[in-house]
mmCIF file of C-alpha atoms in Angstrom:
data_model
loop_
_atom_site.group_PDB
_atom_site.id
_atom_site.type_symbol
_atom_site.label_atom_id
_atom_site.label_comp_id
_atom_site.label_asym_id
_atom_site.label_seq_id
_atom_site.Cartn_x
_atom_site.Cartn_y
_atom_site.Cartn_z
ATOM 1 C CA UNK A 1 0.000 0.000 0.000
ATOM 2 C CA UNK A 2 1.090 3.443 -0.859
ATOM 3 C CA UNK A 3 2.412 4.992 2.422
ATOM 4 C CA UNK A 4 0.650 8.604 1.784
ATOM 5 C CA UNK A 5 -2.607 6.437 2.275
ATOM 6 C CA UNK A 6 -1.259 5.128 5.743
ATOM 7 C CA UNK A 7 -3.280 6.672 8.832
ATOM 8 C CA UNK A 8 -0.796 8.425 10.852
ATOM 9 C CA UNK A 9 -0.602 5.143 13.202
ATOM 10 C CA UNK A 10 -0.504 3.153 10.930
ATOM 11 C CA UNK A 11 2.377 4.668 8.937
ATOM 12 C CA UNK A 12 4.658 5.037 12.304
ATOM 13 C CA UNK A 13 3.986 0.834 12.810
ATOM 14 C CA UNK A 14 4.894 0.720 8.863
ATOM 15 C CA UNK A 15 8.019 2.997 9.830
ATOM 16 C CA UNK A 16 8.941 0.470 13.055
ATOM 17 C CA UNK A 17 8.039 -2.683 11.651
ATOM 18 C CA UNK A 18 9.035 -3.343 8.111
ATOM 19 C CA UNK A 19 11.881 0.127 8.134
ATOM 20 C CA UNK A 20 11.384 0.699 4.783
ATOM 21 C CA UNK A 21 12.713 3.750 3.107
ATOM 22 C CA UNK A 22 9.773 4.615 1.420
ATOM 23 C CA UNK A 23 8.051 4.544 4.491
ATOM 24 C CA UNK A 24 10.492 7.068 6.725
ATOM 25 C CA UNK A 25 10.602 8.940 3.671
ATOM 26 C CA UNK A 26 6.967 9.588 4.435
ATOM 27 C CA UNK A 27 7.260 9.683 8.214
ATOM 28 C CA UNK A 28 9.647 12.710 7.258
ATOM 29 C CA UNK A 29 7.742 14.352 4.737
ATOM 30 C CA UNK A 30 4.211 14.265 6.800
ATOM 31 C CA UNK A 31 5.823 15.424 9.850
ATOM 32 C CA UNK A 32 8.382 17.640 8.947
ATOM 33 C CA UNK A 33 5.651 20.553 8.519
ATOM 34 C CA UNK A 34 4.284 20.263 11.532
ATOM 35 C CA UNK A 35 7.623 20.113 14.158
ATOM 36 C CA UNK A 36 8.857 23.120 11.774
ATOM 37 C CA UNK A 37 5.487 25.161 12.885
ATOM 38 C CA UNK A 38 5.606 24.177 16.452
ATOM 39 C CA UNK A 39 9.392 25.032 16.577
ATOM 40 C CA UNK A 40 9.008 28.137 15.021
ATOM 41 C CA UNK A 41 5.953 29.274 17.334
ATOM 42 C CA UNK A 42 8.157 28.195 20.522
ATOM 43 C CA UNK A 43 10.985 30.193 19.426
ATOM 44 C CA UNK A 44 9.275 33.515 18.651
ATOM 45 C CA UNK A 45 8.738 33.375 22.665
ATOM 46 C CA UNK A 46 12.409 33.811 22.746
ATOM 47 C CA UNK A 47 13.851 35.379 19.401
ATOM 48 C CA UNK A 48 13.691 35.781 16.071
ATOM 49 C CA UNK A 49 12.529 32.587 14.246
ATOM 50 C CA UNK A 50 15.472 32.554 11.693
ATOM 51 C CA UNK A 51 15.036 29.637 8.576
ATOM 52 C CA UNK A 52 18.523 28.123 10.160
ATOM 53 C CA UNK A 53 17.722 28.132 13.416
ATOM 54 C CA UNK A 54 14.238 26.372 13.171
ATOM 55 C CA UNK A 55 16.040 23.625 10.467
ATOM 56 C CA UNK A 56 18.381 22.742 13.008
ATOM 57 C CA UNK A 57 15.957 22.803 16.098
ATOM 58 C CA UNK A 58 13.461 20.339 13.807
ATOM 59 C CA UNK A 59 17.056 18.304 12.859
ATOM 60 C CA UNK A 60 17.797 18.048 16.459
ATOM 61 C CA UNK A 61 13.783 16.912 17.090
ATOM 62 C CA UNK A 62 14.029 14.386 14.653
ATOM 63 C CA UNK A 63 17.134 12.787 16.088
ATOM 64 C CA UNK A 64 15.844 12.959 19.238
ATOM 65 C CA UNK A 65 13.141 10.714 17.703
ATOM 66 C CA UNK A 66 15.232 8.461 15.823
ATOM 67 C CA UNK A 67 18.265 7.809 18.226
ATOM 68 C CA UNK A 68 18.694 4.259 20.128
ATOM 69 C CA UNK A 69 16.220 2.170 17.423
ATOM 70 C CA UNK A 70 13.408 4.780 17.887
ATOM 71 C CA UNK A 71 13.206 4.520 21.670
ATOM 72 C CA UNK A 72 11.000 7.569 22.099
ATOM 73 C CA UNK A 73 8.511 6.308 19.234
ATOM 74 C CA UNK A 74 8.627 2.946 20.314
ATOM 75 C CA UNK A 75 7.544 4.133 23.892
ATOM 76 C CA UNK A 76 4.319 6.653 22.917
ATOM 77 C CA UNK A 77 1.177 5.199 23.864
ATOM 78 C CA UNK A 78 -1.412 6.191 21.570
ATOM 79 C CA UNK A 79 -4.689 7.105 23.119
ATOM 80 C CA UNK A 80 -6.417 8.285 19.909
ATOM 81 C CA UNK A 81 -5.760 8.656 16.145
ATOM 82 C CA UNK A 82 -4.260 12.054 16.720
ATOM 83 C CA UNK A 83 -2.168 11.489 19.594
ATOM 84 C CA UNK A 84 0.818 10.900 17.477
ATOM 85 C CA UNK A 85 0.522 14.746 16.498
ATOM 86 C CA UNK A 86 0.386 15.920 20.155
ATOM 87 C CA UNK A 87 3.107 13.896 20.768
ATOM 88 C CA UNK A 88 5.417 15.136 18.500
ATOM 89 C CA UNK A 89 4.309 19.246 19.251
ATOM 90 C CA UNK A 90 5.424 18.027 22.739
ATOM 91 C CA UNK A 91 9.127 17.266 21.510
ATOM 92 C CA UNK A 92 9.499 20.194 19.302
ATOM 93 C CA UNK A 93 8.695 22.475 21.765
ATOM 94 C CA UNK A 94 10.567 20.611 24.584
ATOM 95 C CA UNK A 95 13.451 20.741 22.095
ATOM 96 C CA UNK A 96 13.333 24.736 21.632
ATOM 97 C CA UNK A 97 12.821 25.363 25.811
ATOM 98 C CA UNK A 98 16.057 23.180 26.220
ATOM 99 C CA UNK A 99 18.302 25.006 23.576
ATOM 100 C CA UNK A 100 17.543 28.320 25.158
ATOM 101 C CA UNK A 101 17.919 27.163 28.680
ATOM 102 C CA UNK A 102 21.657 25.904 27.402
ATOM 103 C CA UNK A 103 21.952 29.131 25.243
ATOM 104 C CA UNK A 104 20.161 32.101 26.235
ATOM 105 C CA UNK A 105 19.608 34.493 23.631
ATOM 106 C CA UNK A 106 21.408 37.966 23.966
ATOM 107 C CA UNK A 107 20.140 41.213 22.581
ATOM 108 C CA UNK A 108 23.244 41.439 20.466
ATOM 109 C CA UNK A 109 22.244 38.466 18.643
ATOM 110 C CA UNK A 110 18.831 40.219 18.081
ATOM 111 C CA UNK A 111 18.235 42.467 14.799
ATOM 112 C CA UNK A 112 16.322 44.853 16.761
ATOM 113 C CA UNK A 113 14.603 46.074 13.806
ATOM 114 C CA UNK A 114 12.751 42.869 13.033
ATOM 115 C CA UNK A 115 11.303 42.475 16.922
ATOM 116 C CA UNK A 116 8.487 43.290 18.314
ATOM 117 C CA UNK A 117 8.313 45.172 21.364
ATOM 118 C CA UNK A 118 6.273 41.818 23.064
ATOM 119 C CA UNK A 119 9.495 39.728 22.596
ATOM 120 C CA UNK A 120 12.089 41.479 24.445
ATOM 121 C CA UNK A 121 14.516 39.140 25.739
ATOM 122 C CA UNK A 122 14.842 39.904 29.782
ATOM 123 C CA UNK A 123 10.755 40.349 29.769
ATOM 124 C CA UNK A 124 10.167 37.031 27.720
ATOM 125 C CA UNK A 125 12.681 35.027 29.662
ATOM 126 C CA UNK A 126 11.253 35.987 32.746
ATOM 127 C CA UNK A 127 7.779 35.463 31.868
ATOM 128 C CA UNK A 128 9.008 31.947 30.683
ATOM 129 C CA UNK A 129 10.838 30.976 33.937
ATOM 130 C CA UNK A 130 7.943 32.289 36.009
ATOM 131 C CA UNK A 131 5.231 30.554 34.044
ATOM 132 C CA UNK A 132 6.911 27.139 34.116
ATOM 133 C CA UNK A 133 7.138 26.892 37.825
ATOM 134 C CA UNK A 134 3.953 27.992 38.190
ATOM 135 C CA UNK A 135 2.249 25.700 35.100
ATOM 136 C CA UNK A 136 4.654 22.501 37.122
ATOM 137 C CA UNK A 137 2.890 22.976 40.750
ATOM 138 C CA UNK A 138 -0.334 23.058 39.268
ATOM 139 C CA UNK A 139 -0.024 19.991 37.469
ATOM 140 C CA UNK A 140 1.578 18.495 39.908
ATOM 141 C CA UNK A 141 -1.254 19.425 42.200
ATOM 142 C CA UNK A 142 -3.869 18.211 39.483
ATOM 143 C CA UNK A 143 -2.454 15.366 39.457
ATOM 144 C CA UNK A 144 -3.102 14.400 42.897
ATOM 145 C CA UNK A 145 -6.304 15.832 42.465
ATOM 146 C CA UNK A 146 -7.774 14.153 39.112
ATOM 147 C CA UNK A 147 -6.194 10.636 40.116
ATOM 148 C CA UNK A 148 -10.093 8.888 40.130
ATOM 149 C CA UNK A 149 -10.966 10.660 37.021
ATOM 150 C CA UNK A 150 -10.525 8.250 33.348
ATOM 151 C CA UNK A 151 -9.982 11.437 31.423
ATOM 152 C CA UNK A 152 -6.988 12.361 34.159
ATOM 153 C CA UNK A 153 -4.147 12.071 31.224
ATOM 154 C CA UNK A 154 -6.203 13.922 28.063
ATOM 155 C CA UNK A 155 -7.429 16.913 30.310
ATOM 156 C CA UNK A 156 -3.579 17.300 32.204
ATOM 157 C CA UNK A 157 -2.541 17.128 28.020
ATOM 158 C CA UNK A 158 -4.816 19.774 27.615
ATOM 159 C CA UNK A 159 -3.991 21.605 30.444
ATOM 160 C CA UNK A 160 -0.197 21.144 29.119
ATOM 161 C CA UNK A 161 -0.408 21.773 25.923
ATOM 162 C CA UNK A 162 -2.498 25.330 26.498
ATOM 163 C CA UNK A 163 -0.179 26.511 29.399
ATOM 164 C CA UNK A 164 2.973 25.462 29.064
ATOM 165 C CA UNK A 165 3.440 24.788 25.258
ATOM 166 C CA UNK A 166 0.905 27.665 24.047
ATOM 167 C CA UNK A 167 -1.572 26.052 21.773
ATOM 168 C CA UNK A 168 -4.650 27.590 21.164
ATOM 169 C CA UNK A 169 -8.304 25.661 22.147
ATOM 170 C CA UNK A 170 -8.839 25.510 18.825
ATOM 171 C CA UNK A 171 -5.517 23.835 17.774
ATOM 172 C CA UNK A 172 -5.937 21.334 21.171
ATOM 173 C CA UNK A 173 -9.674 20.771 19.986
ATOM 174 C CA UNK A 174 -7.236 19.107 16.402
ATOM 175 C CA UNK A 175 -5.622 16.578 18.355
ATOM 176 C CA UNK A 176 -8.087 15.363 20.335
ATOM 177 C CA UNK A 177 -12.162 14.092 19.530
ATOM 178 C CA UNK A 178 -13.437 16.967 20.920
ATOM 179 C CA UNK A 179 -14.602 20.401 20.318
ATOM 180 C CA UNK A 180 -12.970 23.197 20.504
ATOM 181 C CA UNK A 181 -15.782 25.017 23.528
ATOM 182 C CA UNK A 182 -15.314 20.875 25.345
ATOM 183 C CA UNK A 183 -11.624 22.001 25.407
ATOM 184 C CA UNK A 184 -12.791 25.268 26.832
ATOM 185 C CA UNK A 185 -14.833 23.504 29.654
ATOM 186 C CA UNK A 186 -11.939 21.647 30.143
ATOM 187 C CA UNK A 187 -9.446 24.245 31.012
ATOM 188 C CA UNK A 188 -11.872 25.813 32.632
ATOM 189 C CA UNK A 189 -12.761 23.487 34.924
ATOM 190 C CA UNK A 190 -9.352 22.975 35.151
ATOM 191 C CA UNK A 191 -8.308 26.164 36.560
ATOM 192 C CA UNK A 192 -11.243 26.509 38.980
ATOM 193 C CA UNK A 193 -9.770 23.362 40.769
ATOM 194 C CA UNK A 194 -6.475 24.723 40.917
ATOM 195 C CA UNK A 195 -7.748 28.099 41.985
ATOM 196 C CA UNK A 196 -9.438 26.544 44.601
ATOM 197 C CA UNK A 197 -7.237 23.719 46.306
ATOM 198 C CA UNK A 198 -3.947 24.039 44.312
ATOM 199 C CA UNK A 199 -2.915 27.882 44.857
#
């Protein structure tokens, strides 16, 4: 069968199982698109999103993906068609946050002229460092929290993927069987339980 007509599940089995060329050819070429958009969103919270930069961040995702036989692949769980997707916005973004933690941008490497005035460097990296220990207790704290509820993992993904990683309801709502106002009612509900027992 013609690997473009391969679910996305099915094409990352193709890609473990049978290793074909043709197949991580298409693994590659359906994917590609979508850590280069996540990579380049994630690093506008910290610079300039430069061609280079965001090819090399993507590179770096995709070994992370491939090294030791696939580990990281082999290990995802898939909890719905679409999961794969999430999965891989995840790394990507993961993949930006720890190349600026090991190299913090300067304002000399800036071309001041092409920022906007939102993405200053000492206010972004702030907001960044403030936001992550904040978005970490209160999933920690959910965690504790949800640990009866069957929809514990999708709605802390949700809560993860809208806090910490910066997707929009509507982008969630893509991932997941659900709407994009049930991914409202999520986070909502969400943050009234950590308002209320986890702040």
């Amino acid at each position: 069968m013609n690997s473009q007509q391969l679910s996305d599940r099915a094409l990352v089995e193709s890609c473990l199982q049978s290793n074909t060329e043709e197949s991580w050819a298409e693994f590659v070429r359906r994917f590609q698109p979508l850590l280069a958009a996540v990579t380049a969103k994630t690093i506008r919270r910290w610079t300039r999103a430069t061609p280079a930069l965001v090819d090399d961040l993507v590179q770096s995702s995709l070994r992370k993906l491939f090294d030791n036989n696939c580990r990281a692949i082999r290990g995802f769980r898939w909890l719905h068609d679409n999961s794969f997707r999430g999965f891989l916005k995840v790394v990507a973004s993961n993949m930006v946050q720890d190349h600026f933690r090991k190299y913090p941008p300067t304002r000399v490497e800036e071309d001041l002229e092409q920022v906007s005035p939102e993405l200053v460097k000492t206010e972004a990296f702030s907001h960044s460092v403030e936001t992550e220990a904040l978005v970490h207790k209160l999933i920690a704290c959910l965690q504790r929290l949800l640990t009866a509820e069957t929809d514990l993992k999708r709605d802390l993904s949700i809560f993860l993927l809208y806090y910490r990683y910066g997707l929009t309801a509507k982008e969630i709502s893509g991932l997941y069987p659900l709407t994009v106002k049930a991914v409202e009612n999520t986070l909502l509900r969400l943050v009234r339980i950590a308002k209320a027992r986890c702040l």
